[in-house]
């Protein structure tokens, strides 16, 4: 390869290195032609602002799902305003929104699986999350897709989201959610899911995109969407 297409700082530096220093390094790599675009992952708005003052942030990679919705509050609007592409990760919330998870499966998770120690997979939080998964069922059925595809399409329906990184362990899993690439959720679908989030109390963050600019909000099937793939 002559250059890397996209190079991102995955987490803020934990050794005290200021963002101005490592962001300048990434911008230098872009200026030298070694990478086409540079971005940040798991950074907040204040950190994005600090980086943008030095040079443009091409992309942001945050967690985002119908359970973990905080990204929709400030990060997505900031990225839209600054022309920063957003590649969300964990849109199925580590399997919870796949439509194949259950309380029994959660209880049987082995000790070496980090999910066995995660609050989303235990007690009342798990009950709320699984109730939300059930609410995705009718939406998925209307469109003839899997619950997983509907959950991924929900993230892609938000303005500012450019693509989603989805993990798979087998070709069958890929086939189960691939329909999300062309699925266009309707305003009624989004309202139904928002109401389900409200009454289940699952997760945290805004339950729907802002009502403005509706001509763009609901076009989750935009041809400009791109997918990210990873193993596992």
Coordinates of N, CA and C in Angstrom, one line a residue:
X1 N 0.8 -1.2 0.0 CA 0.0 0.0 0.0 C 0.9 1.3 0.0
X2 N 0.4 2.2 -0.8 CA 1.2 3.5 -0.8 C 0.8 4.3 0.4
X3 N -0.4 4.2 0.9 CA -0.8 5.0 2.1 C -2.0 4.3 2.8
X4 N -2.2 4.6 4.1 CA -3.3 4.1 4.8 C -4.5 5.0 4.6
X5 N -5.7 4.4 4.3 CA -6.9 5.2 4.0 C -7.3 6.0 5.2
X6 N -7.4 5.4 6.4 CA -7.9 6.1 7.6 C -7.0 5.6 8.8
X7 N -6.5 6.6 9.5 CA -5.7 6.3 10.7 C -6.3 7.1 11.9
X8 N -6.7 6.3 13.0 CA -7.4 6.9 14.1 C -6.7 6.7 15.4
X9 N -6.8 7.7 16.3 CA -6.3 7.5 17.7 C -7.5 6.8 18.4
X10 N -7.3 5.6 18.9 CA -8.4 4.8 19.4 C -8.9 5.3 20.7
X11 N -8.0 5.7 21.6 CA -8.4 6.3 22.9 C -7.6 7.5 23.2
X12 N -8.1 8.4 24.0 CA -7.2 9.5 24.5 C -6.0 8.9 25.2
X13 N -4.9 9.6 25.1 CA -3.6 9.0 25.6 C -3.7 8.9 27.2
X14 N -3.3 7.8 27.7 CA -3.4 7.6 29.1 C -2.1 7.9 29.9
X15 N -1.0 8.3 29.1 CA 0.3 8.6 29.7 C 0.5 10.1 29.9
X16 N -0.6 10.9 29.8 CA -0.4 12.3 30.0 C -0.1 13.1 28.7
X17 N 0.1 12.5 27.6 CA 0.4 13.2 26.4 C -0.8 14.0 26.0
X18 N -0.6 15.3 25.8 CA -1.8 16.2 25.5 C -2.3 15.9 24.1
X19 N -3.6 16.1 23.9 CA -4.2 15.8 22.6 C -3.6 16.6 21.5
X20 N -3.1 17.9 21.8 CA -2.5 18.7 20.8 C -1.2 18.1 20.2
X21 N -0.5 17.3 21.0 CA 0.7 16.6 20.6 C 0.4 15.5 19.7
X22 N -0.4 14.5 20.1 CA -0.7 13.4 19.3 C -1.5 13.7 18.1
X23 N -2.4 14.7 18.2 CA -3.2 15.0 17.0 C -2.3 15.7 15.9
X24 N -1.3 16.5 16.3 CA -0.4 17.1 15.4 C 0.4 16.0 14.7
X25 N 0.7 14.9 15.4 CA 1.5 13.8 14.8 C 0.6 13.2 13.7
X26 N -0.7 13.0 13.9 CA -1.5 12.4 12.9 C -1.7 13.3 11.7
X27 N -1.9 14.6 12.0 CA -2.0 15.6 10.9 C -0.7 15.6 10.1
X28 N 0.4 15.5 10.7 CA 1.7 15.5 9.9 C 1.7 14.3 9.0
X29 N 1.3 13.1 9.5 CA 1.2 11.9 8.7 C 0.3 12.1 7.4
X30 N -0.8 12.8 7.6 CA -1.7 13.1 6.5 C -1.0 14.1 5.6
X31 N -0.4 15.1 6.1 CA 0.3 16.1 5.3 C 1.4 15.5 4.4
X32 N 2.1 14.5 5.0 CA 3.2 13.8 4.3 C 2.7 12.8 3.3
X33 N 1.4 12.6 3.2 CA 0.8 11.6 2.3 C 0.8 10.2 2.7
X34 N 1.1 9.9 4.0 CA 1.2 8.6 4.4 C -0.2 8.0 4.8
X35 N -1.1 8.9 5.1 CA -2.5 8.5 5.3 C -3.4 9.5 4.6
X36 N -4.6 9.0 4.2 CA -5.6 9.9 3.5 C -6.4 10.7 4.4
X37 N -6.8 10.1 5.6 CA -7.7 10.8 6.5 C -7.3 10.3 7.9
X38 N -7.5 11.2 8.9 CA -7.2 11.0 10.3 C -8.4 11.3 11.2
X39 N -8.5 10.5 12.2 CA -9.7 10.6 13.1 C -9.4 10.3 14.5
X40 N -10.4 10.4 15.3 CA -10.4 10.1 16.7 C -11.5 9.1 17.1
X41 N -11.2 8.3 18.1 CA -12.2 7.3 18.6 C -12.3 7.5 20.1
X42 N -13.5 7.4 20.6 CA -13.8 7.5 22.1 C -13.3 8.8 22.6
X43 N -13.4 9.9 21.9 CA -13.1 11.2 22.4 C -14.3 12.0 22.6
X44 N -14.4 13.0 23.5 CA -15.5 13.8 23.8 C -15.5 15.1 23.0
X45 N -16.5 15.9 23.2 CA -16.7 17.1 22.4 C -15.5 18.1 22.7
X46 N -15.2 18.2 24.0 CA -14.1 19.1 24.3 C -12.8 18.7 23.7
X47 N -12.5 17.4 23.6 CA -11.3 16.9 22.9 C -11.4 17.1 21.4
X48 N -12.6 16.9 20.9 CA -12.7 17.2 19.4 C -12.5 18.7 19.1
X49 N -13.0 19.5 20.0 CA -12.8 21.0 19.8 C -11.3 21.3 19.8
X50 N -10.6 20.7 20.8 CA -9.1 21.0 20.9 C -8.4 20.5 19.6
X51 N -8.8 19.4 19.1 CA -8.1 18.8 17.9 C -8.5 19.7 16.7
X52 N -9.7 20.1 16.6 CA -10.2 20.8 15.4 C -9.5 22.2 15.3
X53 N -9.1 22.7 16.4 CA -8.4 24.0 16.4 C -7.0 23.9 15.7
X54 N -6.5 22.7 15.7 CA -5.2 22.5 15.1 C -5.3 22.0 13.7
X55 N -6.3 21.2 13.4 CA -6.5 20.7 12.0 C -7.7 19.8 12.0
X56 N -8.3 19.7 10.8 CA -9.7 19.1 10.8 C -9.7 17.6 11.2
X57 N -10.7 17.3 12.0 CA -10.9 15.9 12.4 C -11.8 15.3 11.3
X58 N -11.2 14.3 10.6 CA -12.0 13.7 9.5 C -13.1 12.8 9.9
X59 N -12.8 12.0 11.0 CA -13.7 11.0 11.5 C -13.7 10.9 13.0
X60 N -14.9 10.4 13.5 CA -15.0 10.1 14.9 C -15.6 8.6 14.9
X61 N -15.0 7.8 15.8 CA -15.5 6.5 16.0 C -16.0 6.3 17.5
X62 N -17.3 6.5 17.7 CA -17.8 6.4 19.1 C -18.7 5.1 19.2
X63 N -19.0 4.7 20.4 CA -20.0 3.6 20.6 C -21.4 4.2 20.4
X64 N -22.3 3.4 19.8 CA -23.6 3.9 19.7 C -24.6 2.8 19.4
X65 N -25.6 2.7 20.1 CA -26.7 1.7 19.9 C -28.0 2.2 20.5
X66 N -29.0 1.4 20.3 CA -30.3 1.8 20.9 C -30.3 1.7 22.4
X67 N -29.3 1.1 23.0 CA -29.1 1.0 24.4 C -28.1 2.1 24.9
X68 N -27.0 2.2 24.2 CA -26.0 3.2 24.6 C -26.1 4.3 23.6
X69 N -26.9 5.3 24.0 CA -27.3 6.4 23.0 C -26.7 7.7 23.3
X70 N -25.8 7.8 24.2 CA -25.2 9.1 24.6 C -24.6 9.9 23.4
X71 N -24.0 9.2 22.5 CA -23.4 9.8 21.3 C -24.4 10.7 20.6
X72 N -25.7 10.4 20.6 CA -26.7 11.2 19.9 C -26.9 12.6 20.5
X73 N -26.5 12.8 21.7 CA -26.8 14.0 22.4 C -25.9 15.2 21.9
X74 N -24.6 15.1 22.0 CA -23.7 16.2 21.6 C -22.7 15.8 20.5
X75 N -22.2 14.6 20.5 CA -21.2 14.2 19.5 C -21.7 14.2 18.1
X76 N -22.9 13.6 17.8 CA -23.4 13.6 16.5 C -23.7 15.0 16.0
X77 N -24.3 15.9 16.7 CA -24.5 17.3 16.3 C -23.2 18.0 16.0
X78 N -22.2 17.8 16.9 CA -20.9 18.4 16.7 C -20.3 18.0 15.3
X79 N -20.3 16.7 15.1 CA -19.7 16.1 13.9 C -20.5 16.6 12.6
X80 N -21.8 16.7 12.7 CA -22.5 17.2 11.5 C -22.1 18.7 11.3
X81 N -22.0 19.5 12.3 CA -21.7 20.9 12.2 C -20.3 21.1 11.6
X82 N -19.4 20.1 11.9 CA -18.0 20.3 11.5 C -17.6 19.5 10.3
X83 N -18.5 18.8 9.7 CA -18.2 17.9 8.5 C -17.3 16.7 8.9
X84 N -17.5 16.2 10.1 CA -16.7 15.0 10.5 C -17.6 13.8 10.3
X85 N -17.0 12.8 9.6 CA -17.7 11.5 9.4 C -17.8 10.7 10.7
X86 N -18.8 10.0 11.0 CA -19.0 9.2 12.2 C -19.1 7.7 11.8
X87 N -18.3 6.9 12.4 CA -18.3 5.5 12.2 C -18.6 4.9 13.5
X88 N -19.8 4.5 13.8 CA -20.2 4.0 15.1 C -19.8 2.5 15.3
X89 N -19.5 2.2 16.5 CA -19.2 0.8 16.8 C -20.1 0.2 17.8
X90 N -20.2 -1.1 17.9 CA -21.1 -1.9 18.8 C -22.5 -1.5 18.6
X91 N -23.1 -1.4 17.4 CA -24.5 -1.0 17.2 C -25.4 -2.1 17.7
X92 N -25.0 -3.3 18.0 CA -25.8 -4.3 18.5 C -25.5 -4.5 20.0
X93 N -24.8 -3.6 20.6 CA -24.4 -3.6 22.0 C -23.9 -5.0 22.5
X94 N -22.8 -5.4 21.8 CA -22.1 -6.7 22.2 C -23.1 -7.9 22.2
X95 N -24.0 -7.9 21.2 CA -24.9 -9.0 21.1 C -26.3 -8.9 21.7
X96 N -26.4 -7.9 22.6 CA -27.7 -7.8 23.3 C -28.9 -7.5 22.3
X97 N -28.6 -6.7 21.2 CA -29.6 -6.3 20.3 C -29.6 -7.2 19.1
X98 N -29.0 -8.4 19.1 CA -28.9 -9.3 18.0 C -30.2 -10.0 17.8
X99 N -31.1 -10.1 18.8 CA -32.3 -10.9 18.7 C -32.1 -12.3 19.1
X100 N -30.8 -12.7 19.5 CA -30.5 -14.0 19.8 C -30.0 -14.2 21.3
X101 N -30.2 -13.1 22.0 CA -29.7 -13.1 23.4 C -30.9 -13.4 24.3
X102 N -30.7 -14.0 25.5 CA -31.8 -14.3 26.4 C -31.2 -14.2 27.9
X103 N -32.1 -14.2 28.8 CA -31.6 -14.2 30.2 C -30.8 -15.5 30.5
X104 N -31.3 -16.6 29.9 CA -30.6 -17.8 30.2 C -29.2 -17.8 29.6
X105 N -29.0 -17.2 28.4 CA -27.7 -17.1 27.8 C -26.8 -16.2 28.6
X106 N -27.4 -15.1 29.1 CA -26.6 -14.2 29.9 C -26.1 -14.9 31.2
X107 N -27.0 -15.7 31.8 CA -26.6 -16.4 33.1 C -25.5 -17.4 32.8
X108 N -25.5 -17.9 31.6 CA -24.5 -19.0 31.3 C -23.2 -18.5 30.7
X109 N -23.0 -17.2 30.7 CA -21.8 -16.6 30.1 C -20.6 -17.1 31.0
X110 N -19.5 -17.6 30.5 CA -18.4 -18.0 31.3 C -17.7 -16.8 32.0
X111 N -16.9 -17.1 33.0 CA -16.3 -16.1 33.8 C -15.3 -15.3 33.0
X112 N -14.7 -15.9 31.9 CA -13.7 -15.2 31.1 C -14.3 -14.3 30.1
X113 N -15.7 -14.3 30.0 CA -16.4 -13.4 29.1 C -16.7 -12.1 29.8
X114 N -16.1 -11.0 29.4 CA -16.3 -9.7 30.1 C -17.8 -9.4 30.3
X115 N -18.7 -9.9 29.4 CA -20.1 -9.5 29.5 C -20.7 -10.1 30.8
X116 N -20.1 -11.2 31.3 CA -20.6 -11.8 32.6 C -20.4 -10.9 33.8
X117 N -19.6 -9.8 33.6 CA -19.4 -8.9 34.7 C -19.9 -7.5 34.4
X118 N -20.6 -7.4 33.2 CA -21.1 -6.1 32.8 C -22.5 -5.9 33.3
X119 N -22.8 -4.7 33.7 CA -24.1 -4.4 34.3 C -25.3 -4.5 33.3
X120 N -25.0 -4.3 32.0 CA -26.0 -4.4 31.0 C -26.5 -5.9 30.8
X121 N -25.8 -6.8 31.3 CA -26.1 -8.2 31.2 C -26.6 -8.9 32.5
X122 N -27.0 -8.0 33.4 CA -27.4 -8.5 34.7 C -28.7 -7.8 35.2
X123 N -29.4 -8.5 36.0 CA -30.5 -8.0 36.8 C -31.5 -7.2 36.0
X124 N -32.0 -6.1 36.6 CA -33.0 -5.2 36.0 C -32.6 -4.6 34.7
X125 N -31.3 -4.3 34.6 CA -30.8 -3.7 33.3 C -31.0 -4.7 32.2
X126 N -30.7 -5.9 32.4 CA -30.8 -7.0 31.4 C -32.3 -7.1 31.0
X127 N -33.2 -7.1 32.0 CA -34.6 -7.2 31.7 C -35.1 -6.1 30.8
X128 N -34.6 -4.9 31.2 CA -35.0 -3.7 30.3 C -34.5 -3.8 28.9
X129 N -33.2 -4.3 28.8 CA -32.6 -4.4 27.5 C -33.3 -5.4 26.6
X130 N -33.6 -6.6 27.2 CA -34.3 -7.6 26.5 C -35.7 -7.2 26.1
X131 N -36.4 -6.4 27.0 CA -37.7 -5.9 26.6 C -37.6 -5.0 25.4
X132 N -36.6 -4.2 25.3 CA -36.4 -3.3 24.1 C -36.1 -4.2 22.9
X133 N -35.4 -5.2 23.0 CA -35.1 -6.1 21.9 C -36.5 -6.7 21.4
X134 N -37.3 -7.1 22.3 CA -38.7 -7.6 21.9 C -39.4 -6.5 21.1
X135 N -39.2 -5.3 21.5 CA -39.9 -4.2 20.8 C -39.4 -4.0 19.3
X136 N -38.2 -4.4 19.1 CA -37.7 -4.3 17.7 C -38.3 -5.4 16.8
X137 N -38.9 -6.4 17.4 CA -39.4 -7.5 16.6 C -40.4 -7.1 15.6
X138 N -41.5 -6.3 16.0 CA -42.5 -5.9 15.0 C -41.9 -5.1 13.9
X139 N -41.0 -4.2 14.2 CA -40.4 -3.4 13.2 C -39.6 -4.2 12.2
X140 N -38.8 -5.1 12.7 CA -38.1 -6.0 11.8 C -39.0 -6.9 11.0
X141 N -40.1 -7.4 11.6 CA -41.0 -8.2 10.8 C -41.7 -7.5 9.7
X142 N -42.0 -6.2 9.9 CA -42.7 -5.4 8.9 C -41.8 -5.3 7.7
X143 N -40.5 -5.2 7.9 CA -39.5 -5.0 6.8 C -38.9 -6.3 6.3
X144 N -39.3 -7.4 6.9 CA -38.8 -8.7 6.5 C -37.3 -8.8 6.7
X145 N -36.8 -8.3 7.9 CA -35.4 -8.4 8.2 C -35.3 -8.9 9.6
X146 N -34.0 -9.2 10.0 CA -33.8 -9.7 11.4 C -33.8 -8.5 12.4
X147 N -34.0 -8.8 13.6 CA -33.9 -7.8 14.7 C -32.5 -7.2 14.7
X148 N -31.5 -7.9 14.4 CA -30.1 -7.4 14.3 C -30.0 -6.3 13.2
X149 N -30.6 -6.6 12.1 CA -30.6 -5.6 11.0 C -31.3 -4.3 11.3
X150 N -32.5 -4.5 12.0 CA -33.2 -3.3 12.4 C -32.5 -2.5 13.5
X151 N -31.8 -3.2 14.4 CA -31.0 -2.4 15.4 C -29.8 -1.7 14.8
X152 N -29.2 -2.2 13.8 CA -28.1 -1.6 13.1 C -28.6 -0.4 12.3
X153 N -29.8 -0.6 11.6 CA -30.4 0.4 10.8 C -30.8 1.6 11.6
X154 N -31.2 1.3 12.9 CA -31.6 2.4 13.8 C -30.4 3.4 14.0
X155 N -29.2 2.9 14.2 CA -28.0 3.8 14.3 C -27.8 4.5 13.0
X156 N -27.9 3.9 11.9 CA -27.6 4.5 10.6 C -28.6 5.5 10.2
X157 N -29.8 5.5 10.9 CA -30.9 6.5 10.6 C -30.6 7.8 11.2
X158 N -29.6 7.9 12.1 CA -29.3 9.2 12.8 C -28.5 10.1 11.8
X159 N -28.9 11.4 11.7 CA -28.1 12.3 10.9 C -26.7 12.4 11.4
X160 N -25.7 12.3 10.5 CA -24.3 12.4 10.8 C -23.6 11.1 10.9
X161 N -24.4 10.0 11.0 CA -23.7 8.7 11.0 C -23.4 8.2 9.6
X162 N -22.1 8.0 9.4 CA -21.6 7.6 8.1 C -21.6 6.1 7.8
X163 N -21.4 5.3 8.9 CA -21.3 3.9 8.8 C -21.3 3.2 10.1
X164 N -21.3 1.9 10.1 CA -21.3 1.1 11.4 C -20.3 0.0 11.3
X165 N -19.6 -0.2 12.4 CA -18.7 -1.4 12.5 C -19.4 -2.5 13.2
X166 N -19.5 -3.6 12.5 CA -20.3 -4.7 13.0 C -19.5 -6.0 13.1
X167 N -19.5 -6.6 14.2 CA -18.7 -7.8 14.4 C -19.5 -9.1 14.0
X168 N -18.8 -10.1 13.5 CA -19.4 -11.3 13.1 C -18.4 -12.5 13.4
X169 N -18.9 -13.6 13.8 CA -18.1 -14.8 14.0 C -18.3 -15.8 12.9
X170 N -19.3 -15.6 12.1 CA -19.6 -16.6 11.0 C -20.3 -15.9 9.9
X171 N -20.2 -16.6 8.7 CA -21.0 -16.0 7.5 C -22.5 -15.9 7.8
X172 N -23.0 -16.8 8.6 CA -24.5 -16.8 8.9 C -24.8 -15.5 9.6
X173 N -23.9 -15.1 10.5 CA -24.2 -13.9 11.3 C -24.2 -12.7 10.4
X174 N -23.3 -12.7 9.4 CA -23.3 -11.6 8.4 C -24.5 -11.5 7.6
X175 N -25.0 -12.7 7.2 CA -26.2 -12.7 6.4 C -27.4 -12.2 7.2
X176 N -27.4 -12.4 8.6 CA -28.5 -12.0 9.4 C -28.6 -10.5 9.5
X177 N -27.6 -9.8 9.4 CA -27.7 -8.3 9.5 C -27.3 -7.5 8.3
X178 N -27.0 -8.2 7.2 CA -26.6 -7.4 6.0 C -27.7 -6.6 5.4
X179 N -28.9 -6.9 5.7 CA -30.0 -6.2 5.1 C -30.1 -4.7 5.7
X180 N -29.4 -4.5 6.8 CA -29.4 -3.1 7.4 C -28.7 -2.1 6.4
X181 N -27.9 -2.6 5.5 CA -27.3 -1.7 4.5 C -28.3 -1.0 3.6
X182 N -29.4 -1.6 3.4 CA -30.4 -0.9 2.5 C -31.7 -0.6 3.2
X183 N -31.8 -1.0 4.5 CA -33.1 -0.8 5.2 C -33.3 0.7 5.5
X184 N -34.4 1.2 5.2 CA -34.8 2.6 5.5 C -35.9 2.6 6.5
X185 N -35.6 2.9 7.8 CA -36.6 2.9 8.8 C -37.5 4.2 8.6
X186 N -38.8 4.0 8.7 CA -39.7 5.1 8.6 C -39.8 6.0 9.8
X187 N -40.4 7.2 9.7 CA -40.6 7.9 10.9 C -41.5 7.2 11.9
X188 N -42.4 6.4 11.5 CA -43.3 5.6 12.4 C -42.4 4.5 13.1
X189 N -41.5 3.9 12.3 CA -40.6 2.9 13.0 C -39.8 3.6 14.1
X190 N -39.2 4.7 13.8 CA -38.4 5.4 14.8 C -39.2 5.9 16.0
X191 N -40.4 6.3 15.7 CA -41.3 6.7 16.9 C -41.6 5.5 17.7
X192 N -41.9 4.4 17.1 CA -42.2 3.1 17.8 C -41.1 2.7 18.7
X193 N -39.9 2.8 18.1 CA -38.7 2.4 18.9 C -38.5 3.4 20.0
X194 N -38.7 4.7 19.8 CA -38.5 5.7 20.8 C -39.4 5.4 22.0
X195 N -40.7 5.1 21.6 CA -41.7 4.8 22.7 C -41.2 3.6 23.5
X196 N -40.7 2.6 22.8 CA -40.3 1.4 23.5 C -39.1 1.7 24.4
X197 N -38.2 2.5 24.0 CA -37.1 2.9 24.8 C -37.6 3.6 26.1
X198 N -38.6 4.5 25.9 CA -39.2 5.2 27.0 C -39.8 4.3 28.0
X199 N -40.6 3.4 27.6 CA -41.4 2.6 28.5 C -40.5 1.4 29.1
X200 N -39.5 1.0 28.4 CA -38.7 -0.1 29.0 C -37.6 0.5 29.9
X201 N -37.3 1.8 29.7 CA -36.2 2.4 30.5 C -34.8 1.9 30.2
X202 N -34.7 1.3 29.0 CA -33.4 0.7 28.6 C -32.4 1.7 28.3
X203 N -31.1 1.6 28.8 CA -30.0 2.4 28.4 C -30.1 3.9 28.8
X204 N -29.4 4.7 28.1 CA -29.4 6.1 28.4 C -29.0 6.9 27.2
X205 N -29.6 8.2 27.1 CA -29.3 9.0 26.0 C -30.6 9.3 25.2
X206 N -30.6 10.2 24.2 CA -31.8 10.6 23.5 C -32.4 9.4 22.8
X207 N -33.7 9.4 22.7 CA -34.4 8.3 22.2 C -34.7 8.3 20.7
X208 N -34.5 9.5 20.1 CA -34.7 9.7 18.6 C -33.9 10.9 18.2
X209 N -33.6 11.0 16.9 CA -33.0 12.2 16.3 C -33.8 13.4 16.5
X210 N -33.2 14.6 16.5 CA -34.0 15.8 16.5 C -35.0 15.8 15.4
X211 N -36.2 16.4 15.6 CA -37.2 16.4 14.6 C -36.9 17.3 13.4
X212 N -35.9 18.1 13.5 CA -35.6 19.0 12.4 C -34.9 18.2 11.3
X213 N -35.0 18.8 10.0 CA -34.3 18.2 8.9 C -34.8 16.8 8.6
X214 N -36.1 16.6 8.7 CA -36.6 15.2 8.6 C -36.3 14.6 7.2
X215 N -36.0 15.4 6.2 CA -35.7 14.8 4.9 C -34.4 14.0 4.9
X216 N -33.6 14.3 5.9 CA -32.3 13.6 6.0 C -32.3 12.6 7.1
X217 N -33.1 12.8 8.1 CA -33.1 12.0 9.3 C -33.4 10.5 9.0
X218 N -34.4 10.3 8.1 CA -34.9 9.0 7.9 C -34.3 8.2 6.7
X219 N -33.3 8.8 6.1 CA -32.7 8.1 4.9 C -31.5 7.3 5.4
X220 N -31.9 6.2 6.1 CA -30.8 5.3 6.5 C -30.3 4.5 5.4
X221 N -30.9 4.5 4.2 CA -30.4 3.8 3.0 C -29.6 4.6 2.1
X222 N -29.0 5.7 2.6 CA -28.2 6.6 1.7 C -27.1 5.8 1.0
X223 N -26.9 6.0 -0.3 CA -25.8 5.3 -1.0 C -24.5 5.6 -0.5
X224 N -24.3 6.7 0.2 CA -23.0 7.1 0.7 C -22.6 6.3 2.0
X225 N -23.5 5.5 2.5 CA -23.2 4.7 3.7 C -22.1 3.7 3.4
X226 N -21.2 3.5 4.3 CA -20.2 2.5 4.2 C -20.2 1.6 5.4
X227 N -19.8 0.3 5.2 CA -19.7 -0.6 6.3 C -18.3 -0.8 6.8
X228 N -18.1 -1.1 8.1 CA -16.9 -1.6 8.6 C -17.0 -3.0 9.1
X229 N -16.0 -3.8 8.9 CA -16.1 -5.2 9.3 C -14.9 -5.5 10.2
X230 N -15.1 -6.3 11.2 CA -14.1 -6.8 12.0 C -14.4 -8.3 12.4
X231 N -13.4 -9.0 12.8 CA -13.6 -10.4 13.2 C -13.9 -10.4 14.7
X232 N -14.8 -11.4 15.1 CA -15.1 -11.6 16.5 C -16.2 -10.8 17.0

